[in-house]
Amino acid sequence: MVKHTATSVVTIERFIIDQEREHPEATGELSGVLYDMALAGKMIANKVRSAGLADILGSTSDVNVQGEVQQKLDVISNEIIVKAFDHGGRLCAMASEEEPDIIHIPDGFRNGKYVLLFDPLDGSSNIDVNVPVGTIFSVYKKITRGARGEMEDMLQPGRRQVAAGYVIYGSSTMMVYTTGQGAHGFTLDPSIGEFLLSHPNIRIPECARYLSVNDAYEQDWPEPTRNLMRRYRGLDGKQKSLNVRYVGSLVADFHRNLLGGGIFCYPANAKSPMGKLRLLYEANPLAFIAEQAGGMACDGFKRILDVEPRELHQRTPLYIGSRAEVQTVSEFPLENMVAPGIPERRGVRPVD
Ligand code: AFP
């Protein structure tokens, strides 16, 4: 692998090719999926950058100069990704957080051997106030026999992901991805329109600094969750207090903790017994990256990557970040924390 120094500029394309060379059996299709995602990320970044101009150029309910109704950015981002992939011949199906069902490859186009699951613009309610948002993606190999991708191809446990990543649209645009050979970050250089390797082999700091959790739900948390949060805040005297940082945009909160060390928690609560976040579009891809960076992710009982999905839009509680902080979850009896009647969750602890 090329070592990144001040004098060696490595584009995402070159990096992907270098990684592919380590697998002589590779056909280049997975590399193609990653290029297409980088391209879609650049196109979405472009739209996000001018989001603040919506009021000047036309709001979402306005009709634009072509006579079309302006669309919301999450809908636009969804379309960008679908169009970037649906006729490339590398995928046999997609699923998006924005759409209820599987997205099949249109008739007349080749079906490939991968499926893509994605959240086109996570945290989109933050766009109006200029807070970072992101695209999250997850790739699996098809396991069914026919040409078309089926539900079974989508509902694979996260440990079978062959690639996953996110693009964060913040003060700069970055793409972070893994194919199981470490987690690597690339920063978009807008002057040349290329993602350049800026964070090779990311390692999440072992010593956590941050706790990211929405305290507004405290009254709806069960006792063990409240005690766990007291632990992270240093209130039970067993550890040093973490600093609290919560953006409310998962990619932004995860990215900060990945680079700075910390834990993001979205626990189950009385009103949302399975939490809010989606297993397939959010938890699995970020868990793959966290593990590749030396961190961990669990749902309070199990390693996220071992959860067997039952439906496309399944929600899951999520604890993700630095290893020691995620392991702390197992010290608390969280059995009462999720919807009753889900036997697979009882008594199973996150593995390390
Ligand atoms: P939006 O896409 O509706 O802004 O939701 C963002 C999100 O899915 C995730 O990015 C945040 O971590 C989480 O929801 C925040 O949820 P709370 O507002 O309930 O804390």
Coordinates of C-alpha atoms and ligand atoms in Angstrom, one line a residue:
M1 CA 0.0 0.0 0.0
V2 CA 1.2 3.5 -0.8
K3 CA 2.2 5.4 2.3
H4 CA 0.6 8.9 2.4
T5 CA 3.2 11.6 2.9
A6 CA 3.2 15.3 2.2
T7 CA 4.6 14.5 -1.2
S8 CA 2.5 11.5 -2.3
V9 CA -1.0 12.5 -3.4
V10 CA -3.2 9.4 -3.5
T11 CA -6.6 9.8 -5.1
I12 CA -9.5 7.5 -4.0
E13 CA -9.4 5.8 -7.4
R14 CA -5.7 4.9 -7.1
F15 CA -6.2 3.7 -3.5
I16 CA -9.1 1.5 -4.6
I17 CA -7.0 0.0 -7.4
D18 CA -4.1 -0.6 -5.0
Q19 CA -6.4 -2.5 -2.6
E20 CA -7.9 -4.4 -5.5
R21 CA -4.5 -5.6 -6.6
E22 CA -4.2 -7.4 -3.3
H23 CA -7.0 -9.7 -4.4
P24 CA -6.0 -11.3 -7.7
E25 CA -9.5 -12.9 -8.0
A26 CA -11.2 -9.5 -7.9
T27 CA -13.2 -8.6 -11.1
G28 CA -13.2 -4.9 -10.4
E29 CA -16.9 -4.8 -9.8
L30 CA -16.7 -3.8 -6.1
S31 CA -14.1 -1.2 -7.0
G32 CA -16.7 0.2 -9.5
V33 CA -19.3 0.4 -6.8
L34 CA -16.9 2.4 -4.6
Y35 CA -16.0 4.8 -7.5
D36 CA -19.7 5.3 -8.3
M37 CA -20.4 6.1 -4.6
A38 CA -17.5 8.6 -4.6
L39 CA -19.1 10.2 -7.7
A40 CA -22.6 10.3 -6.1
G41 CA -21.0 11.8 -3.0
K42 CA -19.5 14.6 -5.0
M43 CA -22.8 15.3 -6.7
I44 CA -24.7 15.4 -3.4
A45 CA -21.9 17.6 -1.8
N46 CA -22.5 20.1 -4.6
K47 CA -26.3 20.2 -3.9
V48 CA -25.7 20.4 -0.1
R49 CA -23.3 23.3 -0.6
S50 CA -26.0 25.5 -2.2
A51 CA -28.8 24.4 0.1
G52 CA -28.7 27.8 1.9
L53 CA -29.6 29.4 -1.4
A54 CA -32.9 27.6 -1.6
D55 CA -34.8 30.7 -0.3
I56 CA -33.1 32.9 -2.9
L57 CA -33.3 30.4 -5.8
G58 CA -36.7 28.9 -4.8
S59 CA -38.0 26.9 -1.9
T60 CA -39.0 23.3 -2.0
S61 CA -42.6 24.1 -2.8
D62 CA -41.7 26.6 -5.5
V63 CA -41.6 25.8 -9.2
N64 CA -38.2 26.3 -10.8
V65 CA -37.3 27.8 -14.2
Q66 CA -37.9 24.5 -16.0
G67 CA -41.4 24.4 -14.5
E68 CA -40.5 21.6 -12.1
V69 CA -41.3 21.6 -8.4
Q70 CA -38.1 22.0 -6.4
Q71 CA -37.4 18.8 -4.4
K72 CA -36.1 18.4 -0.9
L73 CA -32.5 17.5 -0.7
D74 CA -33.0 14.0 0.8
V75 CA -35.2 13.2 -2.2
I76 CA -32.7 14.7 -4.6
S77 CA -29.8 12.7 -3.0
N78 CA -31.8 9.5 -3.2
E79 CA -32.3 10.1 -7.0
I80 CA -28.7 10.9 -7.5
I81 CA -27.6 7.6 -5.9
V82 CA -30.2 5.5 -7.7
K83 CA -29.3 7.0 -11.1
A84 CA -25.6 6.6 -10.4
F85 CA -26.1 2.9 -9.9
D86 CA -29.2 1.5 -11.6
H87 CA -27.6 1.0 -15.1
G88 CA -24.0 0.4 -14.2
G89 CA -24.3 -3.4 -14.3
R90 CA -22.6 -3.9 -10.9
L91 CA -25.7 -4.1 -8.7
C92 CA -28.7 -6.4 -8.8
A93 CA -30.9 -4.3 -6.4
M94 CA -30.8 -1.5 -4.0
A95 CA -32.7 -0.4 -0.8
S96 CA -32.9 3.1 0.5
E97 CA -34.1 4.6 3.7
E98 CA -36.2 6.9 1.6
E99 CA -38.1 4.2 -0.2
P100 CA -40.4 1.5 1.2
D101 CA -39.4 -1.4 -1.0
I102 CA -36.5 -2.9 -2.9
I103 CA -35.3 -0.9 -5.9
H104 CA -34.8 -3.3 -8.8
I105 CA -32.6 -2.7 -11.8
P106 CA -34.7 -1.4 -14.7
D107 CA -35.5 -3.9 -17.5
G108 CA -32.9 -3.9 -20.2
F109 CA -30.0 -3.3 -17.9
R110 CA -27.5 -5.9 -16.6
N111 CA -27.9 -7.2 -13.1
G112 CA -24.6 -7.5 -11.2
K113 CA -23.6 -9.5 -8.1
Y114 CA -23.8 -6.8 -5.4
V115 CA -26.7 -5.2 -3.5
L116 CA -26.4 -1.6 -2.1
L117 CA -28.3 -0.3 0.9
F118 CA -28.1 3.4 1.7
D119 CA -29.4 6.3 3.7
P120 CA -29.0 9.1 1.1
L121 CA -29.0 12.1 3.4
D122 CA -28.9 11.3 7.1
G123 CA -29.6 14.2 9.4
S124 CA -31.4 16.1 6.7
S125 CA -33.5 18.0 9.2
N126 CA -30.2 19.8 10.1
I127 CA -29.7 21.2 6.6
D128 CA -31.7 24.3 7.2
V129 CA -29.3 25.3 10.0
N130 CA -26.1 24.5 8.3
V131 CA -25.1 21.5 10.4
P132 CA -23.1 18.6 8.8
V133 CA -25.1 15.8 7.2
G134 CA -24.0 12.6 5.5
T135 CA -24.7 9.7 3.2
I136 CA -24.2 6.2 4.6
F137 CA -23.9 3.0 2.4
S138 CA -23.5 -0.7 2.8
V139 CA -22.7 -3.4 0.2
Y140 CA -23.3 -7.1 0.2
K141 CA -22.7 -9.9 -2.3
K142 CA -25.9 -11.4 -3.7
I143 CA -26.8 -14.8 -2.2
T144 CA -29.9 -15.8 -4.1
R145 CA -29.6 -17.6 -7.5
G146 CA -31.7 -15.7 -10.0
A147 CA -30.5 -12.6 -11.8
R148 CA -32.6 -10.1 -9.8
G149 CA -31.8 -9.1 -6.2
E150 CA -34.3 -10.4 -3.7
M151 CA -35.3 -9.5 -0.1
E152 CA -33.0 -12.3 1.1
D153 CA -30.0 -10.6 -0.4
M154 CA -30.9 -7.4 1.5
L155 CA -31.6 -9.1 4.9
Q156 CA -28.1 -10.4 5.6
P157 CA -26.4 -9.8 8.9
G158 CA -23.9 -6.9 8.9
R159 CA -20.9 -9.3 9.3
R160 CA -21.4 -10.2 5.7
Q161 CA -20.9 -6.7 4.4
V162 CA -18.2 -6.5 1.7
A163 CA -17.9 -2.8 1.9
A164 CA -19.4 0.1 3.8
G165 CA -18.8 3.8 4.4
Y166 CA -20.1 7.3 4.6
V167 CA -19.7 10.6 3.0
I168 CA -19.8 13.6 5.4
Y169 CA -20.8 17.0 4.1
G170 CA -19.2 19.3 6.7
S171 CA -16.6 22.1 6.7
S172 CA -15.0 19.8 4.1
T173 CA -16.5 16.8 2.4
M174 CA -15.0 13.5 3.4
M175 CA -15.6 9.9 2.3
V176 CA -14.6 7.1 4.8
Y177 CA -14.9 3.5 3.7
T178 CA -13.8 0.0 4.5
T179 CA -13.7 -3.2 2.5
G180 CA -12.5 -5.1 5.5
Q181 CA -8.9 -4.0 5.1
G182 CA -9.0 -1.1 7.6
A183 CA -11.0 2.1 7.5
H184 CA -9.7 4.9 5.3
G185 CA -10.7 8.5 4.9
F186 CA -10.5 10.8 1.9
T187 CA -11.0 14.5 1.8
L188 CA -12.5 16.2 -1.3
D189 CA -10.2 18.8 -2.8
P190 CA -12.8 21.0 -4.4
S191 CA -10.3 22.7 -6.7
I192 CA -9.6 19.5 -8.6
G193 CA -12.8 17.6 -7.7
E194 CA -11.0 14.6 -6.3
F195 CA -11.1 12.7 -3.0
L196 CA -7.5 12.5 -1.7
L197 CA -6.3 10.1 0.9
S198 CA -6.1 12.1 4.1
H199 CA -6.8 9.6 6.9
P200 CA -5.2 6.2 6.0
N201 CA -5.9 3.3 8.4
I202 CA -8.0 5.2 10.9
R203 CA -7.7 3.9 14.5
I204 CA -10.4 5.0 17.0
P205 CA -8.6 6.3 20.1
E206 CA -8.8 3.9 23.0
C207 CA -9.1 6.7 25.5
A208 CA -12.6 8.1 24.9
R209 CA -13.3 11.8 25.2
Y210 CA -16.9 12.2 24.1
L211 CA -20.3 10.9 25.0
S212 CA -23.0 11.6 22.3
V213 CA -26.5 10.9 23.5
N214 CA -29.8 12.8 23.4
D215 CA -30.6 13.5 27.1
A216 CA -34.1 14.7 26.2
Y217 CA -35.2 11.0 26.4
E218 CA -33.8 10.5 30.0
Q219 CA -37.3 10.3 31.5
D220 CA -38.2 7.5 29.1
W221 CA -35.1 5.5 29.6
P222 CA -35.3 2.4 31.9
E223 CA -33.2 2.5 35.1
P224 CA -30.2 0.6 33.7
T225 CA -29.8 3.0 30.9
R226 CA -29.9 6.0 33.3
N227 CA -27.3 4.3 35.4
L228 CA -25.1 3.6 32.3
M229 CA -25.3 7.3 31.4
R230 CA -24.4 8.2 35.0
R231 CA -21.3 6.0 34.6
Y232 CA -20.2 7.8 31.4
R233 CA -20.7 11.1 33.1
G234 CA -18.5 10.0 36.0
L235 CA -21.4 10.4 38.5
D236 CA -21.0 6.9 40.1
G237 CA -17.4 7.6 40.8
K238 CA -16.2 4.6 38.7
Q239 CA -14.7 6.5 35.7
K240 CA -13.7 9.9 34.6
S241 CA -16.5 12.0 33.1
L242 CA -16.7 12.1 29.3
N243 CA -17.5 15.4 27.6
V244 CA -21.0 15.5 26.1
R245 CA -21.2 16.4 22.4
Y246 CA -24.4 15.8 20.4
V247 CA -25.0 17.1 16.9
G248 CA -28.2 15.1 16.2
S249 CA -26.7 14.1 12.8
L250 CA -25.4 10.5 13.2
V251 CA -22.6 10.8 10.6
A252 CA -21.3 13.9 12.3
D253 CA -21.5 12.5 15.8
F254 CA -19.9 9.2 14.7
H255 CA -17.1 10.9 12.7
R256 CA -16.1 13.1 15.6
N257 CA -15.9 10.1 17.9
L258 CA -14.1 8.0 15.4
L259 CA -11.3 10.5 15.1
G260 CA -11.4 11.9 18.7
G261 CA -12.5 8.8 20.7
G262 CA -15.9 8.4 22.3
I263 CA -19.2 6.6 22.3
F264 CA -22.4 7.4 20.5
C265 CA -25.6 6.0 22.1
Y266 CA -29.1 5.9 20.9
P267 CA -30.8 3.7 23.5
A268 CA -34.2 2.2 23.4
N269 CA -36.7 4.1 25.4
A270 CA -40.3 3.7 26.5
K271 CA -41.7 5.5 23.5
S272 CA -39.3 3.9 21.0
P273 CA -38.7 0.4 22.3
M274 CA -36.3 -0.3 19.4
G275 CA -34.7 3.1 19.4
K276 CA -34.8 5.2 16.2
L277 CA -31.9 4.3 14.0
R278 CA -32.1 1.8 11.2
L279 CA -30.1 -1.4 11.4
L280 CA -29.4 -1.8 7.6
Y281 CA -28.8 1.8 6.6
E282 CA -27.1 3.2 9.6
A283 CA -26.0 0.8 12.3
N284 CA -24.5 -1.9 10.2
P285 CA -22.3 0.2 7.9
L286 CA -21.0 2.3 10.8
A287 CA -20.4 -0.8 12.9
F288 CA -18.3 -2.3 10.2
I289 CA -16.2 0.9 10.1
A290 CA -16.0 1.1 13.9
E291 CA -14.7 -2.5 14.1
Q292 CA -12.2 -2.0 11.3
A293 CA -10.9 1.1 13.2
G294 CA -10.5 -1.0 16.4
G295 CA -13.8 0.1 18.0
M296 CA -17.1 -1.8 18.8
A297 CA -20.8 -1.6 18.2
C298 CA -23.7 -3.3 20.1
D299 CA -27.4 -3.0 20.5
G300 CA -27.2 -3.4 24.3
F301 CA -27.1 -7.2 24.0
K302 CA -25.4 -8.3 20.8
R303 CA -22.7 -7.2 18.5
I304 CA -24.5 -5.2 15.9
L305 CA -22.9 -7.1 13.0
D306 CA -24.4 -10.4 14.3
V307 CA -28.0 -9.2 14.5
E308 CA -30.2 -11.1 12.0
P309 CA -32.3 -8.6 10.1
R310 CA -36.0 -9.4 9.8
E311 CA -37.2 -6.4 7.7
L312 CA -35.7 -3.7 5.5
H313 CA -36.5 -0.8 7.8
Q314 CA -35.8 -2.5 11.1
R315 CA -34.7 -0.2 13.9
T316 CA -32.1 -1.0 16.5
P317 CA -30.7 0.6 19.7
L318 CA -27.1 1.5 19.1
Y319 CA -24.0 1.9 21.2
I320 CA -20.9 2.5 19.0
G321 CA -17.4 3.9 19.4
S322 CA -14.3 3.3 21.5
R323 CA -14.0 -0.3 22.6
A324 CA -13.8 0.1 26.4
E325 CA -16.9 2.4 26.5
V326 CA -19.0 0.0 24.4
Q327 CA -17.8 -2.9 26.6
T328 CA -19.1 -0.9 29.6
V329 CA -22.6 -1.5 28.3
S330 CA -22.3 -5.2 29.2
E331 CA -21.9 -4.3 32.9
F332 CA -25.5 -3.1 33.0
P333 CA -28.6 -5.4 33.0
L334 CA -30.2 -4.0 30.0
E335 CA -32.7 -6.9 29.5
N336 CA -35.7 -4.6 30.1
M337 CA -34.6 -2.1 27.6
V338 CA -36.1 -3.3 24.4
A339 CA -39.5 -4.5 23.2
P340 CA -40.6 -7.5 25.2
G341 CA -41.1 -10.7 23.4
I342 CA -38.0 -10.7 21.3
P343 CA -36.3 -13.8 22.7
E344 CA -33.2 -13.6 20.7
R345 CA -32.2 -10.5 22.6
R346 CA -32.5 -11.9 26.1
G347 CA -29.3 -12.6 28.0
V348 CA -26.9 -12.2 25.0
R349 CA -24.0 -9.9 25.6
P350 CA -22.0 -7.9 23.2
V351 CA -18.9 -9.9 22.2
D352 CA -15.5 -8.4 22.0
Ligands
AFP1 P1 -33.2 13.3 10.6 O1 -32.7 12.7 9.3 O2 -34.7 13.3 10.7 O3 -32.6 14.6 10.9 O4 -32.7 12.2 11.8 C1 -31.3 12.1 12.1 C2 -31.1 10.8 12.8 O5 -31.6 9.7 12.1 C3 -29.6 10.6 13.1 O6 -28.8 11.2 12.1 C4 -29.4 11.2 14.4 O7 -28.4 10.7 15.2 C5 -30.8 11.0 15.1 O8 -31.7 10.9 14.1 C6 -31.2 12.1 16.0 O9 -32.4 11.7 16.6 P2 -32.9 12.5 17.9 O10 -33.4 13.9 17.4 O11 -34.1 11.7 18.4 O12 -31.9 12.6 18.9

